[in-house]
Short mmCIF file of C-alpha atoms in Angstrom, two decimals:
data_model
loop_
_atom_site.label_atom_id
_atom_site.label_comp_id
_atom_site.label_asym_id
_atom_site.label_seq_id
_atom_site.Cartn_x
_atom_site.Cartn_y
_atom_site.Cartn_z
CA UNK S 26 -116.76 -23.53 -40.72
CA UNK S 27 -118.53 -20.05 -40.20
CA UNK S 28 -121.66 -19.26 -42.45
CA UNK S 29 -121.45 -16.19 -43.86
CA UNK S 30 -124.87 -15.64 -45.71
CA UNK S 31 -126.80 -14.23 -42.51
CA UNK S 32 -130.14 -15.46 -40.95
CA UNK S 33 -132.45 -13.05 -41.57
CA UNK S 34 -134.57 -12.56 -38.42
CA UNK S 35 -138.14 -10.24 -38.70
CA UNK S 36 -139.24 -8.79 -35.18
CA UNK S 37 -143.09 -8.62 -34.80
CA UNK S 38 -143.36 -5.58 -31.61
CA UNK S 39 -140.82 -3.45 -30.70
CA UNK S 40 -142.23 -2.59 -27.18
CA UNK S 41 -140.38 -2.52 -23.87
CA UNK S 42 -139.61 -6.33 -25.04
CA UNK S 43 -139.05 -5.89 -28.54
CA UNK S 44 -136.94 -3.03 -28.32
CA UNK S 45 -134.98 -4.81 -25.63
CA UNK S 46 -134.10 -8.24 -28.50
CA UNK S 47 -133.50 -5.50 -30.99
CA UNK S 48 -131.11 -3.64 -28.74
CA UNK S 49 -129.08 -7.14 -27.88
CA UNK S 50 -128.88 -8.04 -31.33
CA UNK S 51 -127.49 -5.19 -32.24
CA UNK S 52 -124.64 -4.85 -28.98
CA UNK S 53 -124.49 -8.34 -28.83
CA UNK S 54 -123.82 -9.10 -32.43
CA UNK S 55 -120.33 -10.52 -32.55
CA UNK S 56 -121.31 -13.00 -29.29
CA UNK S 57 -124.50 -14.35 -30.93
CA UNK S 58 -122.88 -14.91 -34.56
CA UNK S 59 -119.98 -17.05 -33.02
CA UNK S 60 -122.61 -18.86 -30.96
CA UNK S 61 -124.53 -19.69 -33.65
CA UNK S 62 -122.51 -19.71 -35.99
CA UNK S 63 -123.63 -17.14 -38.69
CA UNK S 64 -124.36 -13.86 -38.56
CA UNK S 65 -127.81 -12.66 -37.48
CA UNK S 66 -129.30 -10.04 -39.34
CA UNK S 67 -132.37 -7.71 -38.44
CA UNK S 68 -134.61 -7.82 -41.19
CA UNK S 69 -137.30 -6.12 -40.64
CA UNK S 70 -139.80 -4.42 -37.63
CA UNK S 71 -143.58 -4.87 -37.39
CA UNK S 72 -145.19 -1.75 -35.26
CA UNK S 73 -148.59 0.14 -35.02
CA UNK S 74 -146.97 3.78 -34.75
CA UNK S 75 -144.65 4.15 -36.99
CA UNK S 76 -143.37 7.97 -35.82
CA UNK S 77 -142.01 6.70 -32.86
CA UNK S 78 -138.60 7.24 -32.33
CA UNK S 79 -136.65 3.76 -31.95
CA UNK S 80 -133.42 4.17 -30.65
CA UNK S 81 -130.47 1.94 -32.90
CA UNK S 82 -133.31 0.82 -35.42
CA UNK S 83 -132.79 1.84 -38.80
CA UNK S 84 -135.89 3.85 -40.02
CA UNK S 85 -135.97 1.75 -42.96
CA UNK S 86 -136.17 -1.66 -41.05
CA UNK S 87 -139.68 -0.19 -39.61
CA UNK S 88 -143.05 -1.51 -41.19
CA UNK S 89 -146.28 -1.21 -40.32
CA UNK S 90 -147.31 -4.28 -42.78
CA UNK S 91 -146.74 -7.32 -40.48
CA UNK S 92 -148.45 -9.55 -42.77
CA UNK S 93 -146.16 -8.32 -45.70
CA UNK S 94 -142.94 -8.78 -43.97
CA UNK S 95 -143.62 -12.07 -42.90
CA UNK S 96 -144.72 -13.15 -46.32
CA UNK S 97 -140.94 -12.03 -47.68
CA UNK S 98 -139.79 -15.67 -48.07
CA UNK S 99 -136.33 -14.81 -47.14
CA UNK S 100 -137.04 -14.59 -43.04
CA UNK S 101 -135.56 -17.02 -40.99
CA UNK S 102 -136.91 -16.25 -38.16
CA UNK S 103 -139.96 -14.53 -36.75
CA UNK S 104 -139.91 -13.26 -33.15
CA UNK S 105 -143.29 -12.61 -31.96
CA UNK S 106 -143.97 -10.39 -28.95
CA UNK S 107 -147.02 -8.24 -29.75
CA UNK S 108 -149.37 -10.50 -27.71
CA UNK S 109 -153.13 -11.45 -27.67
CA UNK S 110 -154.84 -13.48 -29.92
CA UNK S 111 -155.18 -12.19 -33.22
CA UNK S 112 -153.25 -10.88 -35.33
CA UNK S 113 -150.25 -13.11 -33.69
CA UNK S 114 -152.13 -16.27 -34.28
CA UNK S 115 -152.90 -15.60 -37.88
CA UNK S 116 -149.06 -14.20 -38.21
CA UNK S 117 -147.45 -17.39 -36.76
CA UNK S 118 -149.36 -19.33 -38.94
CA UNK S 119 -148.48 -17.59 -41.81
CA UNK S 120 -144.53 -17.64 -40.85
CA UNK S 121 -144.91 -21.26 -40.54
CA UNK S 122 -146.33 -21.12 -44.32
CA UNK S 123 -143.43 -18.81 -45.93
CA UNK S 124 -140.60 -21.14 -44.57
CA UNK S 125 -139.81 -19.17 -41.42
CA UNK S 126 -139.62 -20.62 -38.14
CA UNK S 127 -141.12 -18.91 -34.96
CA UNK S 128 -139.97 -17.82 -31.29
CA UNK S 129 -142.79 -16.38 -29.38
CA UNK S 130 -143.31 -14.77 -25.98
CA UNK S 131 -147.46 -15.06 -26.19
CA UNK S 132 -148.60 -16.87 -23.39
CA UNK S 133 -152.16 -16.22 -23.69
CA UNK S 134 -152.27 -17.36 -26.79
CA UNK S 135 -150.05 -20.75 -26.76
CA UNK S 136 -152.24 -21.43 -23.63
CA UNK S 137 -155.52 -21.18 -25.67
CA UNK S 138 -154.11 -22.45 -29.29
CA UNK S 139 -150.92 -24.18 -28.78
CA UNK S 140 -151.66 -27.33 -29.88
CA UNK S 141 -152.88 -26.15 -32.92
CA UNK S 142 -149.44 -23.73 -33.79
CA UNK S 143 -147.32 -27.10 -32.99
CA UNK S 144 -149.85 -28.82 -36.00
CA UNK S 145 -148.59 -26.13 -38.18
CA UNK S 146 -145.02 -25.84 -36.89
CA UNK S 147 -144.72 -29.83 -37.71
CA UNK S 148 -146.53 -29.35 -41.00
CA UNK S 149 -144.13 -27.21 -42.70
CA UNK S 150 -141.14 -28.46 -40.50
CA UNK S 151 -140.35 -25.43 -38.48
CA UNK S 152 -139.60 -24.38 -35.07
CA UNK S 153 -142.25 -22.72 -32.37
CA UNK S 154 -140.45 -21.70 -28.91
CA UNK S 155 -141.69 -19.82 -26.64
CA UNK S 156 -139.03 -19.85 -23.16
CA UNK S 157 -140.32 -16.04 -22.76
CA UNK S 158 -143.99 -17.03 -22.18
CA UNK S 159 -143.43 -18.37 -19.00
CA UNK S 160 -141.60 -16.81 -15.87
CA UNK S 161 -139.52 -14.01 -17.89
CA UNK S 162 -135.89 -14.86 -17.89
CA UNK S 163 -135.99 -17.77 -15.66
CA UNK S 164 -135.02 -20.82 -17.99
CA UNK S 165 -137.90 -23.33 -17.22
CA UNK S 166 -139.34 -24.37 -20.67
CA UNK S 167 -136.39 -25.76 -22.03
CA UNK S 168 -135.31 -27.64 -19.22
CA UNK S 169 -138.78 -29.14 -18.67
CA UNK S 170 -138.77 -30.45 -22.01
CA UNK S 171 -135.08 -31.68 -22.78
CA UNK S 172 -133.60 -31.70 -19.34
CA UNK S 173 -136.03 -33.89 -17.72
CA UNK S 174 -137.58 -35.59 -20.44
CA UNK S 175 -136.41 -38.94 -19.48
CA UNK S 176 -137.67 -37.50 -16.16
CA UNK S 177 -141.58 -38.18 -14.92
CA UNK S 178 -142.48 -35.43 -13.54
CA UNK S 179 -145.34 -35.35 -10.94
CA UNK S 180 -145.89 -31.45 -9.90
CA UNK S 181 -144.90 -28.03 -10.94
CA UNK S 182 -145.66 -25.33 -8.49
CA UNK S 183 -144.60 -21.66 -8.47
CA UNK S 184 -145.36 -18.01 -8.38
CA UNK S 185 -145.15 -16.68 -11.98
CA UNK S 186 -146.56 -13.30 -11.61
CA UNK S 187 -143.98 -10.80 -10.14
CA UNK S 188 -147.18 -8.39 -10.02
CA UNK S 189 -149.23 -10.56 -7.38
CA UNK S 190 -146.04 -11.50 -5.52
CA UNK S 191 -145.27 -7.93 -4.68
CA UNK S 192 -148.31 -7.55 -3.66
CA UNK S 193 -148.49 -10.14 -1.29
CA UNK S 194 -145.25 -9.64 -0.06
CA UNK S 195 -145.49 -6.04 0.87
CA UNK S 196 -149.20 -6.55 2.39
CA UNK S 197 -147.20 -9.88 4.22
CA UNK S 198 -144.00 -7.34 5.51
CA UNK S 199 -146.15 -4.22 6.31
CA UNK S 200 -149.59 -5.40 7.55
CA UNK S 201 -150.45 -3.36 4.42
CA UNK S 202 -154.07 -4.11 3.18
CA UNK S 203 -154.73 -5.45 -0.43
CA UNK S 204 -155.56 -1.61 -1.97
CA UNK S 205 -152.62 -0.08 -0.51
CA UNK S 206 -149.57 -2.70 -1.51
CA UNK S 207 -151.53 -2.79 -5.54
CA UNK S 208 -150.92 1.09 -5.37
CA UNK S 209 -147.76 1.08 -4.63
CA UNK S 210 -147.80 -1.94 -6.80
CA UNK S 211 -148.86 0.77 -9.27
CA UNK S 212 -146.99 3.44 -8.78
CA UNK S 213 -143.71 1.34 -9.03
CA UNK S 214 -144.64 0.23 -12.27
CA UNK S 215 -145.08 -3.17 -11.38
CA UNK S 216 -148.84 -3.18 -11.95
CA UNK S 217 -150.47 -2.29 -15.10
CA UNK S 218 -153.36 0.81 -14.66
CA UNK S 219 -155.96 -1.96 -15.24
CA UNK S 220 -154.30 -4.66 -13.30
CA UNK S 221 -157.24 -7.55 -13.96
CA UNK S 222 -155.11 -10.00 -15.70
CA UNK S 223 -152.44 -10.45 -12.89
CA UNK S 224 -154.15 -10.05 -9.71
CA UNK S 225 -157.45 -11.95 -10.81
CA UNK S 226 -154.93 -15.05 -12.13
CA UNK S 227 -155.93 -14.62 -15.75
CA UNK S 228 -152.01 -14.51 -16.42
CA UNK S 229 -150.62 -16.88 -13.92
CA UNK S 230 -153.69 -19.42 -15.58
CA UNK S 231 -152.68 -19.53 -18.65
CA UNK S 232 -148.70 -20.08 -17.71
CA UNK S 233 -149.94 -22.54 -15.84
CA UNK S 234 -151.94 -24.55 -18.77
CA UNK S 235 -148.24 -24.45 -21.07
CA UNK S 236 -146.46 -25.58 -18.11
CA UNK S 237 -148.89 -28.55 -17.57
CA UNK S 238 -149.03 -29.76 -20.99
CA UNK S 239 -145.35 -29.67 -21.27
CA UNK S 240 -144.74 -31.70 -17.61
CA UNK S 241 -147.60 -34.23 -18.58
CA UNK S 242 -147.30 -34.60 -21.89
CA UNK S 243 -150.52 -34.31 -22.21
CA UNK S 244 -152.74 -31.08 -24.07
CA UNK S 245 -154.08 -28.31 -21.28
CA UNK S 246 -155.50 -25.40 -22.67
CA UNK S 247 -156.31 -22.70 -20.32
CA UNK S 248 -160.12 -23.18 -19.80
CA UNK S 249 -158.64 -26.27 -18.25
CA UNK S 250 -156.93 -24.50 -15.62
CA UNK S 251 -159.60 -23.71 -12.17
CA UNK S 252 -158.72 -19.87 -12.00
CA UNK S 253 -159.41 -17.43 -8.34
CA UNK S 254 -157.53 -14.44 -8.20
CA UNK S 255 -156.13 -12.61 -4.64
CA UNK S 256 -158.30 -9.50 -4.35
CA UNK S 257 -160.23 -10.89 -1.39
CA UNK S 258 -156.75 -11.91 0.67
CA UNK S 259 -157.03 -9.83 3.93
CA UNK S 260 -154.64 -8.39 6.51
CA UNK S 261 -156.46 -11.27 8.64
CA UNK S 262 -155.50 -13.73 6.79
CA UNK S 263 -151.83 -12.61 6.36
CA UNK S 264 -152.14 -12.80 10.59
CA UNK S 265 -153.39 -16.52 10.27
CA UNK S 266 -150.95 -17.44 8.27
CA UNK S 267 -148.46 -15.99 10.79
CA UNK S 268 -149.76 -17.83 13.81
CA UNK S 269 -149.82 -21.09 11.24
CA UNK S 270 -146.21 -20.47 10.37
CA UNK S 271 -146.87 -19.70 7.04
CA UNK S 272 -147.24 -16.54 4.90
CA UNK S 273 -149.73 -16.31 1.43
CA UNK S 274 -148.62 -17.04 -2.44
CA UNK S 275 -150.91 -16.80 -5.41
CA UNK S 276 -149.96 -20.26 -6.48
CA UNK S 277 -150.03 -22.20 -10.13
CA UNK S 278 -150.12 -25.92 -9.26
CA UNK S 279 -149.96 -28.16 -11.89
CA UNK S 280 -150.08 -32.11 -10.97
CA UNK S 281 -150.87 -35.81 -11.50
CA UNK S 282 -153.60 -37.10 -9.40
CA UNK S 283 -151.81 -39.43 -6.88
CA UNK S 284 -152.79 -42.99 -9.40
CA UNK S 285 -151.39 -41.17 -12.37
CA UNK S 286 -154.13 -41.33 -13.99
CA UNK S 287 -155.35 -37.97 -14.47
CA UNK S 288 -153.43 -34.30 -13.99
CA UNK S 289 -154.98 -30.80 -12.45
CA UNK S 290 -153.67 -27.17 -13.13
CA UNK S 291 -154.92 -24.62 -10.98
CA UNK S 292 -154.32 -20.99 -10.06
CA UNK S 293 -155.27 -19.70 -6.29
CA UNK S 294 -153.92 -18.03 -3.32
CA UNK S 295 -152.79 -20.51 -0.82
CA UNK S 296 -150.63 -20.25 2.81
CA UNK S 297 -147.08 -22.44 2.31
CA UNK S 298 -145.39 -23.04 5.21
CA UNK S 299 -142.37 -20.47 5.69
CA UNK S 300 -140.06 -23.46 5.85
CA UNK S 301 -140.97 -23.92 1.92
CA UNK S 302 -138.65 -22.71 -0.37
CA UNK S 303 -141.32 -20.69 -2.19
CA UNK S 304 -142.34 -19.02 0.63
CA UNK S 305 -139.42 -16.83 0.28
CA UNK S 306 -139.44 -15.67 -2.76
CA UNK S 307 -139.75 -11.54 -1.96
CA UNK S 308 -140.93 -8.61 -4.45
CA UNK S 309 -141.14 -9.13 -8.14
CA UNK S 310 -139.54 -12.19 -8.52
CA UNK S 311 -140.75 -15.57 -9.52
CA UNK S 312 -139.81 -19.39 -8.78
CA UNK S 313 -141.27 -22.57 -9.77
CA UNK S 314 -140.86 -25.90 -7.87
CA UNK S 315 -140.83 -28.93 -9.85
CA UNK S 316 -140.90 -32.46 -8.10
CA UNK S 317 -139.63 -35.80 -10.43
CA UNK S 318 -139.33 -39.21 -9.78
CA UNK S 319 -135.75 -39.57 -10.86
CA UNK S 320 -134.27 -35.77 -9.95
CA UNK S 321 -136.49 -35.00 -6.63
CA UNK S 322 -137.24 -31.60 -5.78
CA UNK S 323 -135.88 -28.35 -8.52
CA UNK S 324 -136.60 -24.87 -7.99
CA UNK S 325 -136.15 -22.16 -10.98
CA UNK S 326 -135.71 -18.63 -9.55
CA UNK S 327 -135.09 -15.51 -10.66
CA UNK S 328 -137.07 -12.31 -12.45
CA UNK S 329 -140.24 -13.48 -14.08
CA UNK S 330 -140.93 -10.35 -16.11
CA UNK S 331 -139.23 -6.59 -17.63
CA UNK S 332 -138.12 -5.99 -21.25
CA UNK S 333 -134.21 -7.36 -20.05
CA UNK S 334 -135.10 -10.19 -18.58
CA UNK S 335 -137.98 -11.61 -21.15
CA UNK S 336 -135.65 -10.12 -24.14
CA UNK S 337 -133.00 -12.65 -22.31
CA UNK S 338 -135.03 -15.72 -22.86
CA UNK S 339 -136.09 -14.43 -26.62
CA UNK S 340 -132.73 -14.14 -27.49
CA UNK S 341 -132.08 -17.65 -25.80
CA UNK S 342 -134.41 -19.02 -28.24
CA UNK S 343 -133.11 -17.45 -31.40
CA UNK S 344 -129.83 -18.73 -30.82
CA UNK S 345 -131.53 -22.36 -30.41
CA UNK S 346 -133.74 -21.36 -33.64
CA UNK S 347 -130.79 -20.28 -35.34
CA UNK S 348 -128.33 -23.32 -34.78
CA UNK S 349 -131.28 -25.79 -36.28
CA UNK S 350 -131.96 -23.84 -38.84
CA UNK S 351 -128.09 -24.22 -39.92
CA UNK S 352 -128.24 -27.93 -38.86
CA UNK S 353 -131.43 -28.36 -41.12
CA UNK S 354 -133.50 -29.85 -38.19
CA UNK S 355 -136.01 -29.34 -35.72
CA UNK S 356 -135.78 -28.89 -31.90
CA UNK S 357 -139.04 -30.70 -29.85
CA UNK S 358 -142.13 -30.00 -30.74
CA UNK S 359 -145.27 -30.57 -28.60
CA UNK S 360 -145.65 -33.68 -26.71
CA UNK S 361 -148.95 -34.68 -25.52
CA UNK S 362 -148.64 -38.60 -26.15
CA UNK S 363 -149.68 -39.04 -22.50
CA UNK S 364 -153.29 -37.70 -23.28
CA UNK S 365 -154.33 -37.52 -19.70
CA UNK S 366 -157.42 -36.24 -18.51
CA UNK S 367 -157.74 -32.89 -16.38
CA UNK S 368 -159.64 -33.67 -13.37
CA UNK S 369 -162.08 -30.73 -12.28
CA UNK S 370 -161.43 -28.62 -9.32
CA UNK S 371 -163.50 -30.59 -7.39
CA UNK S 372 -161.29 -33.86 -7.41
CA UNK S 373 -158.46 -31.60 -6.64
CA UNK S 374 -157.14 -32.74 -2.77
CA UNK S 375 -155.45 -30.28 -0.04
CA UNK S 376 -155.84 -28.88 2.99
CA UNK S 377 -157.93 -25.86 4.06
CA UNK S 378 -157.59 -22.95 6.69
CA UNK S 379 -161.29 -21.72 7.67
CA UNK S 380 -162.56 -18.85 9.69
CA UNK S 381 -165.99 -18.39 10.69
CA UNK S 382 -167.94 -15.91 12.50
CA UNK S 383 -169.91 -17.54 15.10
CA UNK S 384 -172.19 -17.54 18.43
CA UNK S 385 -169.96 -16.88 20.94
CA UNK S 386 -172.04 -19.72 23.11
CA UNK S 387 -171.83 -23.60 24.19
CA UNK S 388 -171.84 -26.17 21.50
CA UNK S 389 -170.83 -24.13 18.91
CA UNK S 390 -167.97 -26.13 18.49
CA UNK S 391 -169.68 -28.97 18.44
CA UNK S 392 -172.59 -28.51 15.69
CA UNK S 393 -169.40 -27.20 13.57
CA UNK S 394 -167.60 -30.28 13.96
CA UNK S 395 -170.58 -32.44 13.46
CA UNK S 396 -170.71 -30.92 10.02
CA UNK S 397 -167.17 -31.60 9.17
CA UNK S 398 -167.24 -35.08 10.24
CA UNK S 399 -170.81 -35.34 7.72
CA UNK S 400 -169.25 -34.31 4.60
CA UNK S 401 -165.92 -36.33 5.74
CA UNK S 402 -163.76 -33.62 6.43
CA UNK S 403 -161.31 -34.56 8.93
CA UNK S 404 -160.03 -31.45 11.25
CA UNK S 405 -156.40 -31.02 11.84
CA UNK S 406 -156.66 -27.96 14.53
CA UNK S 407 -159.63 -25.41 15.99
CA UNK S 408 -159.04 -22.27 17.43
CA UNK S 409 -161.76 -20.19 19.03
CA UNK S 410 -161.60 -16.88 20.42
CA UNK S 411 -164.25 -14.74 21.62
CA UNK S 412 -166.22 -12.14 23.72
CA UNK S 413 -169.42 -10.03 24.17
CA UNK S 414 -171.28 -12.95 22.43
CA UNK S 415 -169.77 -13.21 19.05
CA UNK S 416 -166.49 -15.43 18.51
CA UNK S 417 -164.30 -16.31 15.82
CA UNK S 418 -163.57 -20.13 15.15
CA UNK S 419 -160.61 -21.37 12.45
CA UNK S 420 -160.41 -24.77 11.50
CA UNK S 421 -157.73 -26.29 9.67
CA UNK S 422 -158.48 -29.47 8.11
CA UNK S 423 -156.52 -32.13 6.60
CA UNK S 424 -156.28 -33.01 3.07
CA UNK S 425 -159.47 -33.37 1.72
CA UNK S 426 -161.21 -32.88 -1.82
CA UNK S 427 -162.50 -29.33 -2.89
CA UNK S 428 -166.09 -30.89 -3.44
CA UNK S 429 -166.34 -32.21 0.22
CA UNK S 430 -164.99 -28.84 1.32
CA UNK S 431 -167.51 -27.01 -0.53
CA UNK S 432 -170.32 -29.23 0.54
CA UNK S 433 -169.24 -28.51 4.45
CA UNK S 434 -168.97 -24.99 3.78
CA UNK S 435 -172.65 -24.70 2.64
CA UNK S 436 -173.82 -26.98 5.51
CA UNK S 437 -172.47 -24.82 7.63
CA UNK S 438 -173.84 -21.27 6.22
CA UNK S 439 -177.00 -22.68 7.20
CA UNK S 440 -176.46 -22.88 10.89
CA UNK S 441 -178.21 -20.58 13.03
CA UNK S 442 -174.60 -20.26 15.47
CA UNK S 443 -172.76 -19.47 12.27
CA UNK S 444 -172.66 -16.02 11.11
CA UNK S 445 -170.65 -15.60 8.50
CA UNK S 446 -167.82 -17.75 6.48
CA UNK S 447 -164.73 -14.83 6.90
CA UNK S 448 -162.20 -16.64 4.60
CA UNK S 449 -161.72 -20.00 3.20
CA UNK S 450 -157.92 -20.43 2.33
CA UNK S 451 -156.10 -23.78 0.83
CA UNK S 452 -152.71 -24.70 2.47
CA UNK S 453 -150.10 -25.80 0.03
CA UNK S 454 -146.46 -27.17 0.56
CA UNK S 455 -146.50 -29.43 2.86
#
């Protein structure tokens, strides 16, 4: 039977993303009441400037008091997608508090104070999702925790920041250099006018921490998560990747340590073989690879970001919201029973492409590997190349931990035959 009394839904942002979930709920009214079975009503809008015009809105739904509408009693739901820290935190919390359950799109701040919304969330015995937080409209949250959670799963990697891979990709298809592919980066609208938080990892980092907490049931909060962002990548190393037969990603990895005893999450550039499935993934877009015991190798692809395709995973959400709310239950809340440790970056084991500027004279070679072999770095390859007494030498090593790597690398800046370190890149996907 059909509820008719509607849920009452209160939107909090009505941005390129907001405005997007108020559009749908609006066209797509008719769809979403028969698949949730009641009517979904707009309640009310949260915004900072009032005077702007908001097509299909009614003027009287608009509100600059956030606090006030969540406070109503009467909301159902609260969809969040203002963004930073405060005042979302403090207006999820009080949601939670005035019977309303939540669907969020705020990455940075579920990666810093997740754990702590779920407390709440289970408190008053409310929803929090947040499918929007992560890699746009590409379903991933959900079927991480339902889908495979009779799964164990053992690594998530992926690119989810459509910013970084367009970069990369247009400096890999061009021979563009870094400054050129983020202005046209720019000028496309794909990168913001300060573009810090994508191309220096901050975003992809904290994605990265709510992905590993919900694959490892275990809490990761983004000062967990080893951050370097992709502003030193080269045109060189774009050409080294080539002759490896690989291209460059900024990566989040997220994985148990191979005992299963302890989990990493990470954020870096790294070369992936061009036979790897990630490797091409072209423009905007975003994919994450998730390896399981039980269901082997997954990839999720599709557009990671835009007010469409995020408004598609909000709306996702609210329908979920929506159907428990009618049912009287609860969907999954956080799960960190696991409670695993997070190794440091140091513990963390791959391989590494290296390029040094060197002597261009005998035995170069061999002081070079002499310090490899101290720090017990085994070398995979070594190509030299060189004239008019300076030569270039890359080494690519096999796996080894980050904290012999960086011991070798400082052994080896204090060679007199060694002239510079030109890049130090890890090699993923293999």
């Amino acid at each position: 039977m059909m509820r008719t009394r509607p849920l009452k839904v209160a939107l909090l942002g009505c941005g390129v993303v907001g405005s997007e979930v108020a559009r749908i709920m609006t066209t797509h009214a008719d769809d979403l009441t028969a698949r949730i079975g009641a009517p979904v009503e707009l309640a009310g809008v949260a915004v900072r400037r009032p005077d702007r015009v908001r097509e299909g809105i009614a003027p009287e739904l608009i509100t600059t008091d956030a606090t006030a509408l969540v406070k109503r009693g009467d909301i159902d739901v609260v969809v969040e997608v203002i963004g930073g820290i405060e005042p979302a935190r403090g207006l999820i919390t009080t949601a939670f508090e005035y019977g309303a359950s939540v669907v969020s799109a705020n990455k940075a701040l579920l990666a810093q104070d997740g754990a702590a919304l779920h407390a709440v969330a289970e408190q008053h015995g409310k929803d929090l999702y947040y499918e929007a937080a992560v890699a746009g409209a590409i379903p991933l949250i959900r079927p991480l925790r339902e889908s495979l959670a009779g799964d164990k799963i053992n690594r998530v990697m992926g690119i989810v920041n459509g910013t970084t891979n367009f970069i990369l990709d247009k400096m890999d298809s061009t021979g563009a250099g870094y400054q050129e592919a983020l202005d046209e980066a720019t000028a496309l609208g794909y990168a913001e006018a300060d573009p810090t938080a994508d191309v220096e990892g901050f975003d992809a980092a904290a994605k990265a921490a709510i992905l590993a907490g919900i694959a490892f049931h275990t809490r990761v909060r983004l000062d967990d998560v080893y951050r370097e962002g992709m502003t030193e990548v080269t045109a060189a190393d774009f050409a080294s990747a080539k002759e490896m037969g690989c291209t460059i990603k900024l990566l989040a990895i997220c994985e148990r340590a191979g005992d299963g005893a302890s989990v990493t999450a990470r954020v870096h550039p790294a070369m992936i073989p061009l036979s790897h499935p990630l490797a091409s993934v072209r423009g905007a877009y975003n994919a994450v690879f998730v390896e399981s015991d039980a269901a082997g190798q997954l990839m999720f692809y599709g557009p990671g970001a835009g007010g469409s395709p995020t408004a598609s995973a909000v709306l996702g959400d609210l329908v979920a919201v929506c159907r428990n709310r009618i049912g009287d239950t609860t969907g999954p809340g956080e799960s960190a029973y696991a409670a695993l440790p997070v190794s440091p970056m140091g513990d963390v084991v791959t391989r590494y492409h290296i390029s040094l500027d060197v002597a261009d004279k005998p035995g170069v070679l061999a002081q070079v590997a002499t310090v490899f072999a101290e720090h017990g770095v085994s070398i995979d390859t070594v190509r030299q190349s060189g004239k008019d007494g300076e030569a270039s030498l890359v080494v690519v090593t096999h796996r080894a931990s980050d904290a012999a790597l960086t011991g070798t690398v400082e052994a080896l800046r204090k060679l007199d035959t060694v002239r510079g370190v030109a890049s130090i890149m890890r090699v993923e996907g293999e």
